[in-house]
Structure formats: C-alpha cells, structure tokens
Amino acid sequence: MTKIIAANWKMNKSASQAEKFVRKLKKVDIENNVIIFPSFIALPAVSSVLGRESCGAQDSFYEASGAHTGEISPEMIKEVADYVIIGHSERRACGETDDILNKKVKACSDAGLKIIFCVGEQEGEDRRTTLKSQISHGLSGTDALTDFIVIAYEPVWAIGTGKTPSTDEISEAVKYIKSLYSCEVLYGGSVNADNAEEILKTCDGVLVGSASLDLQQFLKIARS
Ligand code: PGA
C-alpha cells in the first residue's frame, strides 16, 4: 500500500542545495507518496522541480494578508505547495497554543492546503491525555475528509534523539489517534533507514527529519 513519506528539512538546505537534491530525487522511481518540506525560501525552487503536489511548507500564518511582518499566508503557500505542517513541536515550543494552531488549521484548510497536524507527548507526560487534548483543541471544528487532515504522531522525546517508541507502542498510539479522529496517521521521531520498514508497518507513513537530509538514506526510507 502506498505510504506517505514526508521530509521535514527544518532550517536546512539553501534554495540551490534544495534544488540539487530534488533534481536527483526526481530521477528515482518511488512508489510511495514523497512530500518535501523545505524552508520557505527554498520552496519555489523545489516546487518548480517536483510540482506543487509533492511539496509543503513547514508552517503557515492564519491571516490571508496584512501587517504581519515576517509571516507567510496559506494563499501564498498554495501557489507553490499543496501541503503544510501545522503544530510541529518545535513551533509549539515557540509559544504556539492550541488556539493559534486551530486558527492555522482552519485558515490553511480554507485555502485548500492539505494539512499534516503534529501531536505528541513530552517525556513523562501521559500519552493518551496529551493526544486527546492536542487533537480535541487543535482540530476542533474540522473534519479529516473535507479538510484533508493527516495527523503525525511525534513523541517530543523521540525527535532528534535517536530514541523511538517500540513498534507496539506506535501501533497503540496510532489506533488511539484514529479512535479520536478518523484520518491517516504518520509516525515521526528518529525515523531512519534502519527502522523505517518496521515502523511503516504500524502507520500510514512517516515524517522524517534529519535522516531526510541525506539523499541515500532518504531514498532507503522512501523505498521501504
Ligand atoms: P527527526 O525529526 O527525524 O530528526 O527526529 C522528526 C521531526 O521533527 O519531524
């Protein structure tokens, strides 16, 4: 079954580096649905090579236009990308509340963007309590089908640490998320070329950070 393989490049790769990477990526046959999330400044270059349908933004503001220095609107993103990540833990850590995230989700959906909404517990937090709260607040008033929302389960303690939950724990979390919100569920947090195949058996795809920066490693994951 086709899986979603999403590459979150975070604040890595300039526009020219990003373009070089995706030119090479494009030459490879991959059955899975690969989506690249470069920095905003590299997004047009990546989109011109791969097409809008394989690109996404790492964040969006919730207003369509106006006096919001430094922000990017959903409508601007839609010109070059079909996807957007909302609620990544690194953005939540910058002070993005459930209310802000809910506004972003609704604005992006209204602009026709497909949303990857990130949720996940911090070390020591009760997983189910956190997931329930983040999903009920962040996705309040939305519907996965009409709004095109995918949830990425990313335990904060697994991001960039080399630690992952067991596949049983991931399966359990994915099932729980689906019981709360009927949508496809990805896993993210220290996914690499060695663990991707096993992890992909438990979910509908993966959101990959550091291991997506290296072409050979990313190709192994994408072909898992
Ligand atoms: P990582 O990041 O793969 O480097 O752990 C994942 C993410 O933050 O989405």
Coordinates of C-alpha atoms and ligand atoms in Angstrom, one line a residue, residues 8 10 88 90 154 158-161 188-191 207-211, ligand 1:
N8 CA 10.8 17.9 7.1
K10 CA 13.6 22.2 9.1
H88 CA 5.3 20.8 14.9
E90 CA 9.4 22.9 17.6
E154 CA 5.6 12.6 17.0
A158 CA 11.9 10.9 20.1
I159 CA 12.6 13.9 17.9
G160 CA 16.2 14.2 17.0
T161 CA 17.3 11.9 19.9
G188 CA 7.7 10.9 13.3
G189 CA 10.7 11.0 15.6
S190 CA 14.2 9.5 14.8
V191 CA 13.0 7.6 11.7
L207 CA 7.6 12.3 8.9
V208 CA 11.4 12.3 8.7
G209 CA 13.7 15.0 10.0
S210 CA 17.5 14.6 10.0
A211 CA 17.5 11.3 8.0
Ligands
PGA1 P1 13.9 13.6 13.4 O1 12.8 14.8 13.3 O2 13.6 12.6 12.3 O3 15.2 14.3 13.1 O4 13.8 13.0 14.7 C1 11.5 14.4 13.0 C2 10.6 15.7 13.1 O5 10.9 16.6 13.8 O6 9.6 15.8 12.3

